[in-house]
mmCIF file of C-alpha atoms and ligand atoms in Angstrom:
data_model
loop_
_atom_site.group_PDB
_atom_site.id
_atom_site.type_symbol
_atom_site.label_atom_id
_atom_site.label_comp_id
_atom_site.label_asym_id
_atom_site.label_seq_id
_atom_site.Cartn_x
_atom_site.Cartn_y
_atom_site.Cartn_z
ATOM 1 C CA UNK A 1459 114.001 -32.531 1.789
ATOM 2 C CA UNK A 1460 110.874 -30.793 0.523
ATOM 3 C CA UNK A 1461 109.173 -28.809 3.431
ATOM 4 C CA UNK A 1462 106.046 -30.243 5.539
ATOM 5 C CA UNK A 1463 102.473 -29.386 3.994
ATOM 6 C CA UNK A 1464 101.213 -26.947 6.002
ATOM 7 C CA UNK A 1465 98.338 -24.772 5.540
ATOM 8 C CA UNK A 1466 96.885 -23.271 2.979
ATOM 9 C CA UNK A 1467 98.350 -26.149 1.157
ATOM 10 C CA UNK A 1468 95.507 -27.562 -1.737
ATOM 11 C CA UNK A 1469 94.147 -31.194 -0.158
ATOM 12 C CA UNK A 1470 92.228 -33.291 -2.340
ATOM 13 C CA UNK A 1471 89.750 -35.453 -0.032
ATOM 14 C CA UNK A 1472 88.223 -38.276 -1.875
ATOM 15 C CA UNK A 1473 85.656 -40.270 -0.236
ATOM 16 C CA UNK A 1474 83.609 -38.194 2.221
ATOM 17 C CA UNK A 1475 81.486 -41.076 3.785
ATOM 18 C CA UNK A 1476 80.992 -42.366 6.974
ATOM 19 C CA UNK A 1477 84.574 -41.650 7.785
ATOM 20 C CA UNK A 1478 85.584 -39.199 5.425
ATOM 21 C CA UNK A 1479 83.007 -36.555 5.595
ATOM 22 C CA UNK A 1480 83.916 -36.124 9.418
ATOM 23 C CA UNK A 1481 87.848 -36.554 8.774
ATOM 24 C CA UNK A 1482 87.855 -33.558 5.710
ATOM 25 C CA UNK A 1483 86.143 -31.250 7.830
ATOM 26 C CA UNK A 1484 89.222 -30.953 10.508
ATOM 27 C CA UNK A 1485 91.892 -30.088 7.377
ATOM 28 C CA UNK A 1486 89.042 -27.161 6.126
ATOM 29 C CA UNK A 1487 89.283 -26.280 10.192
ATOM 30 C CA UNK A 1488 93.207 -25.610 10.271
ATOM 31 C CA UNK A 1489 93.301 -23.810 7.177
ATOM 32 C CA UNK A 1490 93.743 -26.335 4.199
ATOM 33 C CA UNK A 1491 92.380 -25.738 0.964
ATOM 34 C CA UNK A 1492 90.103 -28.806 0.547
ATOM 35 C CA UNK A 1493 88.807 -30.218 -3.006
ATOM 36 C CA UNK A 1494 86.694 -32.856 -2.187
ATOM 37 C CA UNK A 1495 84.921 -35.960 -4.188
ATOM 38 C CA UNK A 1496 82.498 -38.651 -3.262
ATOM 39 C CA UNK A 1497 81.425 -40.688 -6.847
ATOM 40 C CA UNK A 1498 78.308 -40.894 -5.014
ATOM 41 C CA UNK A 1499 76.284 -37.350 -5.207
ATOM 42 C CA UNK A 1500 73.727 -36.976 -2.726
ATOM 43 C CA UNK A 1501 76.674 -37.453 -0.034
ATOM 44 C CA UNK A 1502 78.861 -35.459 -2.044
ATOM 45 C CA UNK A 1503 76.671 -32.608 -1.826
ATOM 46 C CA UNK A 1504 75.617 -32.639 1.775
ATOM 47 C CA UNK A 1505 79.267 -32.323 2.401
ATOM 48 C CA UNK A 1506 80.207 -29.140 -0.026
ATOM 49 C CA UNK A 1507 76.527 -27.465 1.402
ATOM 50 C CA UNK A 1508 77.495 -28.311 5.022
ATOM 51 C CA UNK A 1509 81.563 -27.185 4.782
ATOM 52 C CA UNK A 1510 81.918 -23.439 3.185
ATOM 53 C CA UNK A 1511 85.061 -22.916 1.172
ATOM 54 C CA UNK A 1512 85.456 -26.511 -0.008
ATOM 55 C CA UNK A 1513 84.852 -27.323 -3.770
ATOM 56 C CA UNK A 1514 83.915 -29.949 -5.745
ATOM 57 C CA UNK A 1515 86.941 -31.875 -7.134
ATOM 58 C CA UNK A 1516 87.575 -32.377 -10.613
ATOM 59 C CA UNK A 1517 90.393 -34.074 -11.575
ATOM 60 C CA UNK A 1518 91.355 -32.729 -14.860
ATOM 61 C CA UNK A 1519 90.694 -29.136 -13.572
ATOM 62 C CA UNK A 1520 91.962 -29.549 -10.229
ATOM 63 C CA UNK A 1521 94.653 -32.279 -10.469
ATOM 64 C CA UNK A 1522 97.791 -30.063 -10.639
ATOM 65 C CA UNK A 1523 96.570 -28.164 -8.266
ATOM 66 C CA UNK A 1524 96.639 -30.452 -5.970
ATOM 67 C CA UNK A 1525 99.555 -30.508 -2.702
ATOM 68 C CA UNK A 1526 98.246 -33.836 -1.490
ATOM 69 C CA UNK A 1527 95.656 -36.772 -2.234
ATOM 70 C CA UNK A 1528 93.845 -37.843 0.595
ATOM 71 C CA UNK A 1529 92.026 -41.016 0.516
ATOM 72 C CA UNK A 1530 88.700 -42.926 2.538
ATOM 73 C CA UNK A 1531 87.661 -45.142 0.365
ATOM 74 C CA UNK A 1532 85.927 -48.467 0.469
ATOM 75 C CA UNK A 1533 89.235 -50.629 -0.235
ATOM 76 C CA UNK A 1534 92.624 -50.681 -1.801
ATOM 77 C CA UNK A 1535 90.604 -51.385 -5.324
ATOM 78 C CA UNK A 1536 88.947 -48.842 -5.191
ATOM 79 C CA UNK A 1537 91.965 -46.178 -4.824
ATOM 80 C CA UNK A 1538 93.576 -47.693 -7.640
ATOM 81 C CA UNK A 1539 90.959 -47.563 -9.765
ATOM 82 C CA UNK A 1540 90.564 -43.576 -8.812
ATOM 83 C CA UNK A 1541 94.053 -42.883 -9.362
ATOM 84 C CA UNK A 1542 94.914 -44.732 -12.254
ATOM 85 C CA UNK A 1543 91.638 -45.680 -14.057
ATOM 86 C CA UNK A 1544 90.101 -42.247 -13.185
ATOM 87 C CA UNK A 1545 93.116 -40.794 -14.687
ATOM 88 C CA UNK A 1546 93.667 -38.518 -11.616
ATOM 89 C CA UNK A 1547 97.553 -39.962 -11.137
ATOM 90 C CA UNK A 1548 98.165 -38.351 -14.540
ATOM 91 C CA UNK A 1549 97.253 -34.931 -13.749
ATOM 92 C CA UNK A 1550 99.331 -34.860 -10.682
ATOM 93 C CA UNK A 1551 102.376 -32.734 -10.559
ATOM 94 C CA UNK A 1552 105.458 -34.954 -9.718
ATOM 95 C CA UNK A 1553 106.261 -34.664 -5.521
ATOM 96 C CA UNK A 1554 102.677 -34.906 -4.960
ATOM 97 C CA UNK A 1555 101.734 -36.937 -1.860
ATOM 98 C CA UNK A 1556 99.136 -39.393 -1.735
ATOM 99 C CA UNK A 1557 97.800 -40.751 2.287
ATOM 100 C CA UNK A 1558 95.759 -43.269 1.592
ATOM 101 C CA UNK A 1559 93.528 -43.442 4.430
ATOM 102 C CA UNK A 1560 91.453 -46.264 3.762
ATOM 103 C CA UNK A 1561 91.713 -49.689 5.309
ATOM 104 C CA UNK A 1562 93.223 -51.211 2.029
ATOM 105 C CA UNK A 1563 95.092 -54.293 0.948
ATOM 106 C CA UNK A 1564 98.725 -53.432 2.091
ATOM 107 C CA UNK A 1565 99.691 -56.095 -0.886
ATOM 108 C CA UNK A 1566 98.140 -53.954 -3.342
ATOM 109 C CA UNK A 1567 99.431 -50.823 -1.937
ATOM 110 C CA UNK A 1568 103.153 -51.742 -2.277
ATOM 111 C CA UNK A 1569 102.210 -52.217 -6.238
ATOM 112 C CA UNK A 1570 100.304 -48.875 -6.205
ATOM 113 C CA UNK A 1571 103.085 -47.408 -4.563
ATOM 114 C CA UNK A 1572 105.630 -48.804 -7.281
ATOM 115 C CA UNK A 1573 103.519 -47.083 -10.005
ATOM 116 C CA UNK A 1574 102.993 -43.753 -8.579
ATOM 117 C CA UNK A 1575 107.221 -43.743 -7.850
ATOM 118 C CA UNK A 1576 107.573 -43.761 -11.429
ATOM 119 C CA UNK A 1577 105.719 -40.642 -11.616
ATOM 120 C CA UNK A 1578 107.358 -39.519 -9.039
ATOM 121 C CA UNK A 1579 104.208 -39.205 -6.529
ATOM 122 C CA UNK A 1580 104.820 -40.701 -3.192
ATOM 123 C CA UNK A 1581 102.292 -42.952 -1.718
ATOM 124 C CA UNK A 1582 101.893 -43.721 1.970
ATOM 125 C CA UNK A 1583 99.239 -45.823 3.963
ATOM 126 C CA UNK A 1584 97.974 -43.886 6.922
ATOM 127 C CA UNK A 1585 94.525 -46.257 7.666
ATOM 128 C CA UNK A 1586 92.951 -45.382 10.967
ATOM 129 C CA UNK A 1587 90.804 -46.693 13.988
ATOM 130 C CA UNK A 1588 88.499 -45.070 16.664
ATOM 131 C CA UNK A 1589 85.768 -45.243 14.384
ATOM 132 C CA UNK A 1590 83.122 -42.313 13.841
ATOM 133 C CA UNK A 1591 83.865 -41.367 17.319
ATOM 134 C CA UNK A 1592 87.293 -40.427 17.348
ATOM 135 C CA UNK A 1593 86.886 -39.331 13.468
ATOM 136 C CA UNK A 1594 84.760 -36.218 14.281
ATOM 137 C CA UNK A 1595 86.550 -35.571 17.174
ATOM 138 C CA UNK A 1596 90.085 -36.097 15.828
ATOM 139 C CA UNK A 1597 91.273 -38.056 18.326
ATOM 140 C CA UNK A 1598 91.650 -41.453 15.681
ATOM 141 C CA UNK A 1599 95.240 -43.313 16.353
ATOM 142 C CA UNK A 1600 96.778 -43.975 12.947
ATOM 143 C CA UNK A 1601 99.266 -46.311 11.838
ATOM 144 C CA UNK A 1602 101.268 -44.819 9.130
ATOM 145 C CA UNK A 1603 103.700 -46.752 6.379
ATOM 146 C CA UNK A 1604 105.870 -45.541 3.912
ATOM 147 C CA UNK A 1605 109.380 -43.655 3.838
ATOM 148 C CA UNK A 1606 110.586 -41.490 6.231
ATOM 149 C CA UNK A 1607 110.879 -38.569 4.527
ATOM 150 C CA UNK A 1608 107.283 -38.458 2.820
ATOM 151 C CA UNK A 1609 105.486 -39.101 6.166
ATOM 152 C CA UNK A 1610 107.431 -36.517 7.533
ATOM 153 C CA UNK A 1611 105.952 -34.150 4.376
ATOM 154 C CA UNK A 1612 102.599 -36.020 5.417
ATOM 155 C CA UNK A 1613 102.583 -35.318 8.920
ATOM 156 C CA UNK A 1614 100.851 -32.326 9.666
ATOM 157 C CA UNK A 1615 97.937 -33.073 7.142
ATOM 158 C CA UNK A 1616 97.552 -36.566 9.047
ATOM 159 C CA UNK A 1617 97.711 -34.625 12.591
ATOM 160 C CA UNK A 1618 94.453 -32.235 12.091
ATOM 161 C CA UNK A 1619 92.934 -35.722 11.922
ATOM 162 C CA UNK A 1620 94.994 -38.009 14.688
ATOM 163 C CA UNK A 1621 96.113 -37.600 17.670
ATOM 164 C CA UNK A 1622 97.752 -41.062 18.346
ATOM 165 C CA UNK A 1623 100.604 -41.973 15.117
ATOM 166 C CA UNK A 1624 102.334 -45.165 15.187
ATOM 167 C CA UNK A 1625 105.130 -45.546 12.604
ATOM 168 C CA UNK A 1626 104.579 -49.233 11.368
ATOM 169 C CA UNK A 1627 107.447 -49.416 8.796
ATOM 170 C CA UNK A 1628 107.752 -49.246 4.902
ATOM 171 C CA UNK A 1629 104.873 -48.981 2.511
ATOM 172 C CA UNK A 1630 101.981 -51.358 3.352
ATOM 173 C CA UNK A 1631 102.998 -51.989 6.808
ATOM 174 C CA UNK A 1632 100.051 -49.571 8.377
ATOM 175 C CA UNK A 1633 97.566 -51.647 6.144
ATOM 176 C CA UNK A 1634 98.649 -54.501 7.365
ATOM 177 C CA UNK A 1635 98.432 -53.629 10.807
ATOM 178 C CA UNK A 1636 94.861 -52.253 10.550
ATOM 179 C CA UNK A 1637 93.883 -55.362 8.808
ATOM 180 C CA UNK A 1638 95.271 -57.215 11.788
ATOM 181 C CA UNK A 1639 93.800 -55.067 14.590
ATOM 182 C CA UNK A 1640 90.288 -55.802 12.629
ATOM 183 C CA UNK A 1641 90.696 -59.227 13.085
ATOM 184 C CA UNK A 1642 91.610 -59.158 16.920
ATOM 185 C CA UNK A 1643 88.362 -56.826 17.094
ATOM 186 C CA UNK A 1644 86.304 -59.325 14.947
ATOM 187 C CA UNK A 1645 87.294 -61.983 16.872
ATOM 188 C CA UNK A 1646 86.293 -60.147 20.459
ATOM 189 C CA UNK A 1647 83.224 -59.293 19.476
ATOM 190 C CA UNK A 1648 81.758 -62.509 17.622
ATOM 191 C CA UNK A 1649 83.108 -64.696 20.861
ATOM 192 C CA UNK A 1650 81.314 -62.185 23.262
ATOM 193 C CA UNK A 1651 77.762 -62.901 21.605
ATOM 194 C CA UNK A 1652 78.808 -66.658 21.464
ATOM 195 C CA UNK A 1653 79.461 -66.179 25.016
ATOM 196 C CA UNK A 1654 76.061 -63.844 25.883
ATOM 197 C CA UNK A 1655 73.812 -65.990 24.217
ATOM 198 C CA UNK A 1656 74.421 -69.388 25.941
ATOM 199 C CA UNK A 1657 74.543 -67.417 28.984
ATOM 200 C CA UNK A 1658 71.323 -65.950 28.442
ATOM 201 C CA UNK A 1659 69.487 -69.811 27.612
ATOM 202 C CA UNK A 1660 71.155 -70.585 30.804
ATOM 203 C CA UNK A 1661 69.353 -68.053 32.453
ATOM 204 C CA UNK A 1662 71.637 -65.066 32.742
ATOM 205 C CA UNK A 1663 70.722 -61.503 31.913
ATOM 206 C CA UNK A 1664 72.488 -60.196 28.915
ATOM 207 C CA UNK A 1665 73.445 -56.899 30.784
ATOM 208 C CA UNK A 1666 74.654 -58.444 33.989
ATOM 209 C CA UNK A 1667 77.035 -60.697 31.837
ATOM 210 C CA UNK A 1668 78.273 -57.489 30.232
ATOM 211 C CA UNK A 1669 78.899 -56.169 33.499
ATOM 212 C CA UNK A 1670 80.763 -58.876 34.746
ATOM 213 C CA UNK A 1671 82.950 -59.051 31.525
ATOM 214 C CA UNK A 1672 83.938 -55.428 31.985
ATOM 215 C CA UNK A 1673 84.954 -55.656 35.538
ATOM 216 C CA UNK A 1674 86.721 -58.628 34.716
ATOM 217 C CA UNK A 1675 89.588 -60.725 32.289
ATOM 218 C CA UNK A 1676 86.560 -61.003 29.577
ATOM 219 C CA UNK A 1677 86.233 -57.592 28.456
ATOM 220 C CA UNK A 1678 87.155 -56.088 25.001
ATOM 221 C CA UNK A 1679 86.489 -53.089 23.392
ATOM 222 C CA UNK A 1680 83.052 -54.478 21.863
ATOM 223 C CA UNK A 1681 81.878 -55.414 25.593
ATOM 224 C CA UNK A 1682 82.951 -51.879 26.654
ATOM 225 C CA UNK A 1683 81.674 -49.718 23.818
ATOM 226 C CA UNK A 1684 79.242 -51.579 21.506
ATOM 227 C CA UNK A 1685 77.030 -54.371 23.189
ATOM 228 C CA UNK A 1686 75.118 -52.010 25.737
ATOM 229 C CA UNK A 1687 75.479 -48.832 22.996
ATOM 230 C CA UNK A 1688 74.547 -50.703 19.913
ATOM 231 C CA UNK A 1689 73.285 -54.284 20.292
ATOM 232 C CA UNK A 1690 71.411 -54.803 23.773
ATOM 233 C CA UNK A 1691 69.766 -51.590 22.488
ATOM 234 C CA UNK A 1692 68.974 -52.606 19.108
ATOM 235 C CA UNK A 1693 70.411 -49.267 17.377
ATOM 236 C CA UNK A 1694 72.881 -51.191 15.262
ATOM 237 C CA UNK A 1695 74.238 -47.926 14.441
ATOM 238 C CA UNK A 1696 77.987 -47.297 15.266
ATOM 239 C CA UNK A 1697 78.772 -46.496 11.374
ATOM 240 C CA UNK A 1698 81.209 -49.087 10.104
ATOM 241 C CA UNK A 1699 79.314 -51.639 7.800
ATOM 242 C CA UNK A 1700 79.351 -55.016 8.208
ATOM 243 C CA UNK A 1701 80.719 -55.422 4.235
ATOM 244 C CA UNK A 1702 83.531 -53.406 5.389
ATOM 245 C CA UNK A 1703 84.456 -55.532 8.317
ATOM 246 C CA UNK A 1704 83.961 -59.142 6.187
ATOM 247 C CA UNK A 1705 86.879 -57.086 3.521
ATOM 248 C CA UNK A 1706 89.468 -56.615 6.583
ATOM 249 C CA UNK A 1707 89.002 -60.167 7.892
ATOM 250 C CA UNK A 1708 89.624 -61.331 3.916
ATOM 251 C CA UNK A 1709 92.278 -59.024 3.730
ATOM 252 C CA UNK A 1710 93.871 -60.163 7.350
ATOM 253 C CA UNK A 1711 93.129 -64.148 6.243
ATOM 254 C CA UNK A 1712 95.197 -63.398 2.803
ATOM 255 C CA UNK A 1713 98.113 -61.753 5.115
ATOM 256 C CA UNK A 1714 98.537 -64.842 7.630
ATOM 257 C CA UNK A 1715 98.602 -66.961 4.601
ATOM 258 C CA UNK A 1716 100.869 -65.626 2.785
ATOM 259 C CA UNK A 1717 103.802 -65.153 5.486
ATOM 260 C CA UNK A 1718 102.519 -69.101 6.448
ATOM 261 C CA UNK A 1719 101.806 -67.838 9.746
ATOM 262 C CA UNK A 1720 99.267 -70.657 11.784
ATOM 263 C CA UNK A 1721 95.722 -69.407 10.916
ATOM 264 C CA UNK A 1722 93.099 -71.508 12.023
ATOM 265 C CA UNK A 1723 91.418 -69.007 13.687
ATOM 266 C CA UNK A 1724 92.044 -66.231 11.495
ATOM 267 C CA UNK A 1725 90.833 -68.170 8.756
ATOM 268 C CA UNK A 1726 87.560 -68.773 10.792
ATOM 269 C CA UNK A 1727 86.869 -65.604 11.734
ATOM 270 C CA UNK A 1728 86.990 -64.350 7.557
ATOM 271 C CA UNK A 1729 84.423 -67.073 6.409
ATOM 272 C CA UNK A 1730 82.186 -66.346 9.399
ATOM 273 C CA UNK A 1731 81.372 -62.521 8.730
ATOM 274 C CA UNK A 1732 81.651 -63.278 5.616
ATOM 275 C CA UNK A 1733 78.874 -65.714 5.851
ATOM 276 C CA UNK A 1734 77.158 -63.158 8.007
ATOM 277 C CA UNK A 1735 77.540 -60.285 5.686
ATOM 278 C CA UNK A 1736 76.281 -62.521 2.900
ATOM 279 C CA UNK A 1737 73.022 -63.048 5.023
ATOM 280 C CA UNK A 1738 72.457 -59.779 6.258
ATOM 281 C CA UNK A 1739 73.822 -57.543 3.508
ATOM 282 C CA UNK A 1740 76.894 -55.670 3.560
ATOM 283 C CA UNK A 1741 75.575 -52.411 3.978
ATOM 284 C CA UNK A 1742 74.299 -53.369 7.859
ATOM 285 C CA UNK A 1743 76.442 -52.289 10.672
ATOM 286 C CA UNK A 1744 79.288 -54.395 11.608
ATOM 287 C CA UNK A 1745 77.185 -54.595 14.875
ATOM 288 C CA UNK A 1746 74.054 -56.366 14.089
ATOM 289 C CA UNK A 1747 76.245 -59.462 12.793
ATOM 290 C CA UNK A 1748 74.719 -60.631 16.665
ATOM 291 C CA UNK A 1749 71.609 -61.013 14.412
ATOM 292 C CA UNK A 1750 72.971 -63.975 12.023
ATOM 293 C CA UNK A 1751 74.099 -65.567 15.783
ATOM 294 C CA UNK A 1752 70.741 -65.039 17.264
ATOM 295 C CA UNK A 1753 69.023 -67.051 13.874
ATOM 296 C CA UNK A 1754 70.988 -69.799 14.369
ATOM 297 C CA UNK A 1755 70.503 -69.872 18.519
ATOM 298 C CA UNK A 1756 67.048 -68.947 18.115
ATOM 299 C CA UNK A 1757 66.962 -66.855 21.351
ATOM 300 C CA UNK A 1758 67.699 -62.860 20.965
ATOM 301 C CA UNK A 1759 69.830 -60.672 23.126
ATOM 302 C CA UNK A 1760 67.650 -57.745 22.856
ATOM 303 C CA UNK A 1761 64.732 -57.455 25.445
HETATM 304 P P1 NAD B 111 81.705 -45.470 3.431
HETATM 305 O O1 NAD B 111 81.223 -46.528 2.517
HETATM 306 O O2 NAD B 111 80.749 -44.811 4.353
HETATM 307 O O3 NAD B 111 82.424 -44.317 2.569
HETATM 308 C C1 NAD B 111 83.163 -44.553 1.405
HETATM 309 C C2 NAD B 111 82.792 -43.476 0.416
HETATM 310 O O4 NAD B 111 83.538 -43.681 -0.790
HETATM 311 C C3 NAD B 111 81.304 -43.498 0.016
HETATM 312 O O5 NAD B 111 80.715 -42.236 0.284
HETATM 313 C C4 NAD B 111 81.332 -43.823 -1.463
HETATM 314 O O6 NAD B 111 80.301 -43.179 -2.196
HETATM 315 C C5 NAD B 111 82.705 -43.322 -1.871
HETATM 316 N N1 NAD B 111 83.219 -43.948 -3.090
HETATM 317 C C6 NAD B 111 83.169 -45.257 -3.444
HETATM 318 N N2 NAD B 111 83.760 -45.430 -4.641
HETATM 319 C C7 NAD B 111 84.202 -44.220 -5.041
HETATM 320 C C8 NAD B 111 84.885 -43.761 -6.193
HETATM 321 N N3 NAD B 111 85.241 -44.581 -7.168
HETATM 322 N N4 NAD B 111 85.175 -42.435 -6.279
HETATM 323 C C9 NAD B 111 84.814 -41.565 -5.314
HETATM 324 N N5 NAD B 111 84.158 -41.960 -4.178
HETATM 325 C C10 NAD B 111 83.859 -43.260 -4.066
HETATM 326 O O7 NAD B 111 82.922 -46.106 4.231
HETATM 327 P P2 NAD B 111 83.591 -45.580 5.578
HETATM 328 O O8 NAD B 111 82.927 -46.232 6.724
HETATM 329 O O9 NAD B 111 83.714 -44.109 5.509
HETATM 330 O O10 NAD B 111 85.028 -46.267 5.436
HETATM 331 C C11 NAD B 111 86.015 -45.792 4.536
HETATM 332 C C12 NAD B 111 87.281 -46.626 4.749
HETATM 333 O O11 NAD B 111 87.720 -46.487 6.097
HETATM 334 C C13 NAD B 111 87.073 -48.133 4.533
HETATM 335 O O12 NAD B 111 88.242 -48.681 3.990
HETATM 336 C C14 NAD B 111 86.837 -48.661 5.947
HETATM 337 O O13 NAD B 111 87.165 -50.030 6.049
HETATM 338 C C15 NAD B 111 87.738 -47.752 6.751
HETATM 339 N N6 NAD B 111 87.369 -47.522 8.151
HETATM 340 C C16 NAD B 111 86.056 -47.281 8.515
HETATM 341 C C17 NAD B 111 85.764 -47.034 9.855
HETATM 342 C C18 NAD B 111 84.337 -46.757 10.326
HETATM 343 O O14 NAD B 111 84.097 -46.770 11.550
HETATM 344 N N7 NAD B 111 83.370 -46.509 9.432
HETATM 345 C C19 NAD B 111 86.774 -47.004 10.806
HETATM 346 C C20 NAD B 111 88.092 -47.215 10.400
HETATM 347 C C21 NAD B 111 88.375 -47.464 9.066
#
């Protein structure tokens, strides 16, 4: 077995958005040599200005270099289209290691995976939750897929950035997970305003009813962390769009039926945000979906 990639191992960070440009930062910090890309350049730029000592990846310059790939992308699309229609897969030497990071389609990771085998560079899915939060304080739980013996190669990379790792199984099996946590998290939150805005045209007060759902069998993590922080307070700001959240509830919806699981709800919960995200725009926080709910109720939780 080929030894762990420790520092000053050469990282290459693609993606250094929301997420990303919080998660890089933390490999720089324990001594990795970080490359790092963003297609889009004004955020690209902020992040080489604000983090001394990482440089601006090029993949035909920089590709062989390379120890690792790190990925935080938008979706599973995307990283294919980076690594094989950007070309950057070719330049790779063979034993390279690629985390992708990213909340992808674990479908299309298990045929990503397949084509970067026969170059001999190992792919494993290693998407995260905890949210901006947890990413710039490195406490994001991760659930990792992929074979033993590359995530153990992977590890210490991953650890700068996570403090809780699950082990979800082969290739694909992290992406599924996240994917499925997304929904459960979906679901909690869209229910709660469902549940907040009949109570408040019956007369309730939207923070008493959040209150009462956190001292009691109601609450979820949106009732705990994001209706006083980000909707009763109108900042509609926790940084993860509501485009991004619509892709894991299609990705979670394709999942159930596929395996033929029973769906019904699932299958709500996709063409709801999705509706929402269509109405608002993608690029609004997840958070300020409340806002399609309050057009239809025609009542507002905010004061
Ligand atoms: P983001 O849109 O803020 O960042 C993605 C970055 O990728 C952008 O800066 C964009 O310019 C860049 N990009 C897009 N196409 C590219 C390309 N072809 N080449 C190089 N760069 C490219 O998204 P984010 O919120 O950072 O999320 C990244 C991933 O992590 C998504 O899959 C998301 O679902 C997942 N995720 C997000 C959160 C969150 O709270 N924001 C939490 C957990 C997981």
């Amino acid at each position: 077995m080929r030894s762990p990639l420790r520092p000053p191992a050469a990282v290459g960070f693609i993606g250094v958005g929301n997420m990303g440009r919080l998660m890089a930062p933390h490999l720089v910090a324990a001594g990795y040599r970080v490359y790092a890309a963003d297609n889009y350049e004004e955020t690209l730029r902020k992040f080489l200005a604000a983090h001394r000592g990482t440089i601006a990846l090029s993949y035909n310059d920089h590709g062989a270099a390379l120890d690792a790939v790190i990925t935080m992308l938008p979706d599973g699309n995307v990283v294919r289209e980076v690594l094989l229609g950007g070309g950057l897969a070719d330049r790779l030497r063979p034993g390279t290691i690629v985390i992708d990071m990213s909340s992808s389609d674990p479908v299309g990771t298990r045929a990503l995976g397949e084509v970067l085998a026969k170059r001999d560079v190992h792919l494993v899915d290693a998407p995260v939750s905890g949210g901006v939060k947890r990413a710039a304080d490195a406490s994001l739980a991760t659930m990792i897929g992929g074979t033993a013996e590359i995530i153990e190669r992977a590890r210490p990379l991953i650890a700068t950035m996570a403090k809780q790792v699950f082990l979800t199984g082969p290739l694909g099996s992290g992406h599924a997970m996240k994917a499925l946590n997304n929904l459960v998290s979906a679901a909690g939150l869209w229910i709660a305003a469902e549940a907040l805005l009949a109570g408040k045209q019956f007369g309730l007060a939207p923070e008493t009813m959040v209150d009462v759902l956190n001292a009691s069998t109601g609450r979820n993590t949106s009732t705990e962390n994001k209706f006083k922080q980000q909707i009763l307070s109108r900042g509609f700001a926790s940084g993860f769009s509501l485009g991004l959240m619509a892709k894991d509830l299609r990705t979670a919806e394709r999942l159930a039926k596929t395996t033929g699981a029973f769906s019904q709800l699932t299958q709500l919960c996709a063409k709801i945000w999705g509706d929402a995200a269509q109405a608002l725009g993608e690029a609004e926080d997840h958070t300020a979906v409340v806002k399609f709910l309050e057009r239809a109720s025609g009542t507002t939780l905010g004061p």
